[in-house]
Short mmCIF file of C-alpha atoms in Angstrom, two decimals:
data_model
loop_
_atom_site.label_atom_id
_atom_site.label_comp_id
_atom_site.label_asym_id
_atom_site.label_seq_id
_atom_site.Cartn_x
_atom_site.Cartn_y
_atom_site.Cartn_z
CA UNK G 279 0.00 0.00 0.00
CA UNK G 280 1.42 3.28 -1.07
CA UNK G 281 1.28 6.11 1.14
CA UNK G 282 1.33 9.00 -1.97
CA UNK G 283 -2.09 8.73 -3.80
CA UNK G 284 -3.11 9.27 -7.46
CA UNK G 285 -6.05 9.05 -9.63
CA UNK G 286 -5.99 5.46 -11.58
CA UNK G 287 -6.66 6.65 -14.99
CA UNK G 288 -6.80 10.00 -16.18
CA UNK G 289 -7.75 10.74 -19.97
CA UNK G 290 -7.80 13.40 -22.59
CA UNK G 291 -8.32 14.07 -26.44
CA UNK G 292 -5.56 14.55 -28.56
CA UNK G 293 -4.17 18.53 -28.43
CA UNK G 294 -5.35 19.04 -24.52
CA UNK G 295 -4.23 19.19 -21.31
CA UNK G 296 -4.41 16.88 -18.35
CA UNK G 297 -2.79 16.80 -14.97
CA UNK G 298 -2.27 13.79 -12.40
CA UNK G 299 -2.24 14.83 -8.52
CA UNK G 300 0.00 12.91 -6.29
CA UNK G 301 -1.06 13.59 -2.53
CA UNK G 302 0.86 12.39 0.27
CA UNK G 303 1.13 13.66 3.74
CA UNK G 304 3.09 15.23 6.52
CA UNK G 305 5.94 13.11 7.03
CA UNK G 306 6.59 12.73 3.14
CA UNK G 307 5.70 15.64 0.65
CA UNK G 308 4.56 17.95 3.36
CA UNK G 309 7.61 17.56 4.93
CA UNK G 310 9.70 19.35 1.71
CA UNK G 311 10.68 16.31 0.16
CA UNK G 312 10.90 16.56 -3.71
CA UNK G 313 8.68 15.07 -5.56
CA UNK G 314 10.23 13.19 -8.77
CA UNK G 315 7.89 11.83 -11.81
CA UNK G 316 8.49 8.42 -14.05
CA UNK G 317 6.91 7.74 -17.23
CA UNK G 318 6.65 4.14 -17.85
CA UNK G 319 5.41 2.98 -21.53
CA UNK G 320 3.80 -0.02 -21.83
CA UNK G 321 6.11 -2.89 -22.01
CA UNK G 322 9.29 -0.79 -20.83
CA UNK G 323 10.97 0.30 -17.60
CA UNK G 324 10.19 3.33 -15.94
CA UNK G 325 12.19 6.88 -17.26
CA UNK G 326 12.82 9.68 -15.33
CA UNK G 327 10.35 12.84 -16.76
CA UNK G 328 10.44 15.47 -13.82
CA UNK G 329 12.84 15.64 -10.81
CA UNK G 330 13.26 18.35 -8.25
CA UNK G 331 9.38 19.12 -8.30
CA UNK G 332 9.79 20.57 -11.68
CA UNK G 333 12.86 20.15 -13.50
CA UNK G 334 12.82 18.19 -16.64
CA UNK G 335 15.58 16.36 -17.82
CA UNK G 336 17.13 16.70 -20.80
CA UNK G 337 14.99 15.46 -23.97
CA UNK G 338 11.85 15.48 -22.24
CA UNK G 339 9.71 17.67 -24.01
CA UNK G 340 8.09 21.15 -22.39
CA UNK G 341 4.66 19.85 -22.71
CA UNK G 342 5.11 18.00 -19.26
CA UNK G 343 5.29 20.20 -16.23
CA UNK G 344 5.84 19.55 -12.54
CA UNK G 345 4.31 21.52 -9.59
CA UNK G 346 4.08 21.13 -5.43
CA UNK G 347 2.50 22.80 -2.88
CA UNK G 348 1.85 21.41 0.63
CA UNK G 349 1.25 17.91 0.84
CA UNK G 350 0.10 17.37 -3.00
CA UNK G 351 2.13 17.56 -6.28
CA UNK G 352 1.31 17.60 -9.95
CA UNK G 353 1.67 16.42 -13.34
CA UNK G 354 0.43 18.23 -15.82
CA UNK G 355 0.99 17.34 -19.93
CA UNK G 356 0.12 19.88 -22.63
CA UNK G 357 -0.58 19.43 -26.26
CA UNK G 358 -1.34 15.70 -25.28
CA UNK G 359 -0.05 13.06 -28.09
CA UNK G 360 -0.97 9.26 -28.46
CA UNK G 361 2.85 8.74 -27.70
CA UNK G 362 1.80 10.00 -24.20
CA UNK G 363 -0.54 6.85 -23.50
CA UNK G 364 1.38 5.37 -20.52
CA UNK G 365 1.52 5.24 -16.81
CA UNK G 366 2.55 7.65 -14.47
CA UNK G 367 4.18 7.38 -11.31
CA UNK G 368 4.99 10.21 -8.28
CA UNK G 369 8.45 9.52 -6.06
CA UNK G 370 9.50 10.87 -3.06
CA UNK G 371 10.78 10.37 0.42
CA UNK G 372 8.77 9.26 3.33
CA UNK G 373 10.55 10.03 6.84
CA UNK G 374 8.28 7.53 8.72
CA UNK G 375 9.18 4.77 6.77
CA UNK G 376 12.59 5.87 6.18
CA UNK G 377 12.49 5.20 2.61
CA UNK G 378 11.35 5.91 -0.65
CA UNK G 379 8.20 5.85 -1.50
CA UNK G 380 6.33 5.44 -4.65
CA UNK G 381 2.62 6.63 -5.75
CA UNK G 382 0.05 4.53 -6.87
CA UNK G 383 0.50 5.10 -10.84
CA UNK G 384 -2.00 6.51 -13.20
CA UNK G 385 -2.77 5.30 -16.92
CA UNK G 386 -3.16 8.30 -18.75
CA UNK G 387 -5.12 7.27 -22.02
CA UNK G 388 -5.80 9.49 -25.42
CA UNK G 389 -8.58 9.26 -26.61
CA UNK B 59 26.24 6.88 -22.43
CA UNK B 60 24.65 5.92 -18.37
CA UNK B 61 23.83 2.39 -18.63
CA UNK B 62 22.32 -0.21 -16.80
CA UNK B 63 21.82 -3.77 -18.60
CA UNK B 64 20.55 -6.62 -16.09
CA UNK B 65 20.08 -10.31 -16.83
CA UNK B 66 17.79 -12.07 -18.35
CA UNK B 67 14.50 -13.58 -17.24
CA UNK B 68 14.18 -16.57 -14.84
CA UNK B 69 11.55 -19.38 -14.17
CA UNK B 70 12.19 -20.60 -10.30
CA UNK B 71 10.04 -23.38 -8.46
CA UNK B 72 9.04 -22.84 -5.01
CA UNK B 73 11.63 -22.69 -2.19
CA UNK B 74 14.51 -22.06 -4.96
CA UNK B 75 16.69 -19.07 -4.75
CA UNK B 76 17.43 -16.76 -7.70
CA UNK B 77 20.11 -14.05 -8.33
CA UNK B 78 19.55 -10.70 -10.38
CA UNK B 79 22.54 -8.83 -12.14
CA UNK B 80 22.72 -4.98 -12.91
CA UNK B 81 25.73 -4.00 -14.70
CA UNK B 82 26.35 -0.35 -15.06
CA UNK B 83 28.43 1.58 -17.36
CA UNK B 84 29.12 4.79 -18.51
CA UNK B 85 30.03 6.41 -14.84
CA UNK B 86 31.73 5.71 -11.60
CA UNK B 87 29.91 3.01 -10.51
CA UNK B 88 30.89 3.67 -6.26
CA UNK B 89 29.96 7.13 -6.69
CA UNK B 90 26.02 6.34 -6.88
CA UNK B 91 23.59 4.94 -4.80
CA UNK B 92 21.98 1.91 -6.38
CA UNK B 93 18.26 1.31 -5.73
CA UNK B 94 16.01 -1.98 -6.38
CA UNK B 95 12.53 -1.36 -7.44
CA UNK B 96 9.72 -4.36 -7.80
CA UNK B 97 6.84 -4.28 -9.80
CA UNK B 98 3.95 -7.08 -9.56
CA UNK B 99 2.09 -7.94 -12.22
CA UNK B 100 -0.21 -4.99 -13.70
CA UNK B 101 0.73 -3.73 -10.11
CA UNK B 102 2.58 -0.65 -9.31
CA UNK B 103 6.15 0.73 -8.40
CA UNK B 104 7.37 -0.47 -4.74
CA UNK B 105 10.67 0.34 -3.52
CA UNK B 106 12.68 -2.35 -2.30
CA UNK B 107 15.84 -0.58 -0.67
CA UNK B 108 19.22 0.26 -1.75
CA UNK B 109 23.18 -0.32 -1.30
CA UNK B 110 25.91 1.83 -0.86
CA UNK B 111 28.33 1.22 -3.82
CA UNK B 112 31.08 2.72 -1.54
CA UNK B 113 30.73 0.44 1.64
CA UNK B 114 28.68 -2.27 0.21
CA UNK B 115 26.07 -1.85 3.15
CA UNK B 116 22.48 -2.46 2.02
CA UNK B 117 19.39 -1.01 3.43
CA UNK B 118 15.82 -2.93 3.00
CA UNK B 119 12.50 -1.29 3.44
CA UNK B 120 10.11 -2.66 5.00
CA UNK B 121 8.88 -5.86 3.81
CA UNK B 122 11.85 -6.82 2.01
CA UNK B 123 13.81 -7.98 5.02
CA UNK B 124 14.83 -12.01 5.19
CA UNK B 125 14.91 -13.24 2.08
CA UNK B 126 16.62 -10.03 -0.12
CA UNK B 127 19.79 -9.78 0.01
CA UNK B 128 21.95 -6.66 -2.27
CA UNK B 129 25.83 -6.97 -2.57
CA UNK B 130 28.27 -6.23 -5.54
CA UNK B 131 31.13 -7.04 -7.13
CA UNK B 132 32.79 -3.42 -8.06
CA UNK B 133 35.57 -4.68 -10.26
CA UNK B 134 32.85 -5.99 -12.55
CA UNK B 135 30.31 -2.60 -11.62
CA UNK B 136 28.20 -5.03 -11.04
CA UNK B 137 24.97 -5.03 -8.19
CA UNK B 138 22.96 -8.06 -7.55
CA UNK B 139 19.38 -8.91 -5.57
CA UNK B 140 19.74 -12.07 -4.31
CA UNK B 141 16.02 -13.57 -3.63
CA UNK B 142 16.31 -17.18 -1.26
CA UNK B 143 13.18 -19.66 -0.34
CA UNK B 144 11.21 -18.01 -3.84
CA UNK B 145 7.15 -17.99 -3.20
CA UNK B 146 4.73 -17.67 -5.98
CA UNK B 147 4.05 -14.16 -4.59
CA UNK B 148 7.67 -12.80 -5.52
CA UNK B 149 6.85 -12.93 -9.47
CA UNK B 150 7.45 -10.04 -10.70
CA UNK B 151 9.60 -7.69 -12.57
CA UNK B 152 13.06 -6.62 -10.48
CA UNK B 153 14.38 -3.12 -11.97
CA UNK B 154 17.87 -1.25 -10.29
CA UNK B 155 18.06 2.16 -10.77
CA UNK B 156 20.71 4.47 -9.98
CA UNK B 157 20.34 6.73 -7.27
CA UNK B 158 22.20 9.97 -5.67
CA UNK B 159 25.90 10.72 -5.00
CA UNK B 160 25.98 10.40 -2.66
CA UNK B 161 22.17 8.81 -1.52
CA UNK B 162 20.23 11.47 -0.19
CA UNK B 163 16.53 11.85 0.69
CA UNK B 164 16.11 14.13 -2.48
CA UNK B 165 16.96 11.65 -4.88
CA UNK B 166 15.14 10.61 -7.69
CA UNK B 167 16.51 7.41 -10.00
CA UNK B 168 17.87 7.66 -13.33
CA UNK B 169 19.01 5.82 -15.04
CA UNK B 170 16.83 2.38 -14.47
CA UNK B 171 17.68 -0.89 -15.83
CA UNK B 172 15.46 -2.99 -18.56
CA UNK B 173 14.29 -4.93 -15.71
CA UNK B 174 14.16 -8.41 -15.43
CA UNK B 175 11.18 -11.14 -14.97
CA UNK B 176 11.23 -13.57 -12.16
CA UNK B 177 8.44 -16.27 -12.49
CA UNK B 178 7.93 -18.47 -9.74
CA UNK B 179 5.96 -21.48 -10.49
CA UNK B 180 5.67 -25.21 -9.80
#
């Protein structure tokens, strides 16, 4: 059981704009812990897409975003494109568990 | 370019023992953290711990104490999960993915390896 939350499927028509929460709690993103994001295509490992709360790495495109404030972080993909269809997962730290912790993945679909 | 290529799948039977490989390239391989990462089938992301590349010592969340073990061999830059007394619950797919240098709560992991498929079945 995860202790950072998101929405199982989240969906959109090609061209708009959808965002994926990730809400945790005190002792993990409301504690200032960065949130990190991983894009994982069907079939293929997961690949780093935002880390810091909101930096993308180099070669990920501009249309994905990062944001936090208090205990909640989000995702948010622009100009969506049928190469987008995958699942999304939030990362942080949790200080109670002492460990990383994972959300619970969304499946962003294009419709 | 950062690299991490692990071994190939395995079928195991019941009470067997299995070991993963992750062999990375490209860096200094006891400069980074390196993480293990399990994922069920059609089942999510859970973390599984990490070892320090430097000293070797591993640290298991919860849940993965017992039967995990993490070690190395750094001439090879080489970090393995070693899984003892298999159950049909521990199918899965077993990715490593590089962490901080050095690990810090911060951290996020990049690169990860191709993963690799551990069936266990009688």
């Amino acid at each position: 059981q995860s202790v950072l939350t998101q929405p199982p499927s989240v969906s959109g028509a090609p061209g708009q704009r959808v965002t994926i929460s990730c809400t945790g709690s005190s002792s993990n993103i409301g504690a200032g812990y960065d949130v990190h994001w991983y894009q994982q295509l069907p079939g293929t490992a997961p690949k780093l897409l935002i880390y810091g709360n909101s930096n993308r790495p180099s070669g990920v495109p501009d249309r994905f975003s990062g944001s936090k404030s208090g205990t909640s972080a989000s995702l948010a993909i622009s100009g969506l494109q049928a190469e987008d269809e995958a699942d999304y997962y939030c990362q942080s730290y949790d200080s109670s568990l002492s460990g990383y912790v994972f959300g619970t993945g969304t499946k962003v679909t294009v419709l | 370019q950062v690299q991490l290529v692990q071994s190939g799948s395995e079928l195991k039977k019941p009470g067997a023992s299995v070991k993963v490989s992750c062999k990375a390239s490209g860096y200094t391989f006891t400069s980074y953290a390196m993480n293990w990462v399990r994922q069920a089938p059609g089942q999510g992301l859970e973390w599984m711990g990490w070892i320090n590349t430097n000293t070797g010592n591993p640290t298991y969340a919860q849940g993965f104490t017992g039967r995990f073990v993490f070690s190395l061999d750094t001439s090879v830059s080489t970090a393995y999960l070693q899984i003892s007394s298999l159950k049909a619950e521990d199918t899965a797919v077993y990715y490593c993915a590089r962490g901080g240098a050095p690990a810090m709560r911060k951290d996020w992991f990049d690169p990860w390896g191709q993963g690799t498929l551990v069936t266990v079945s009688s």
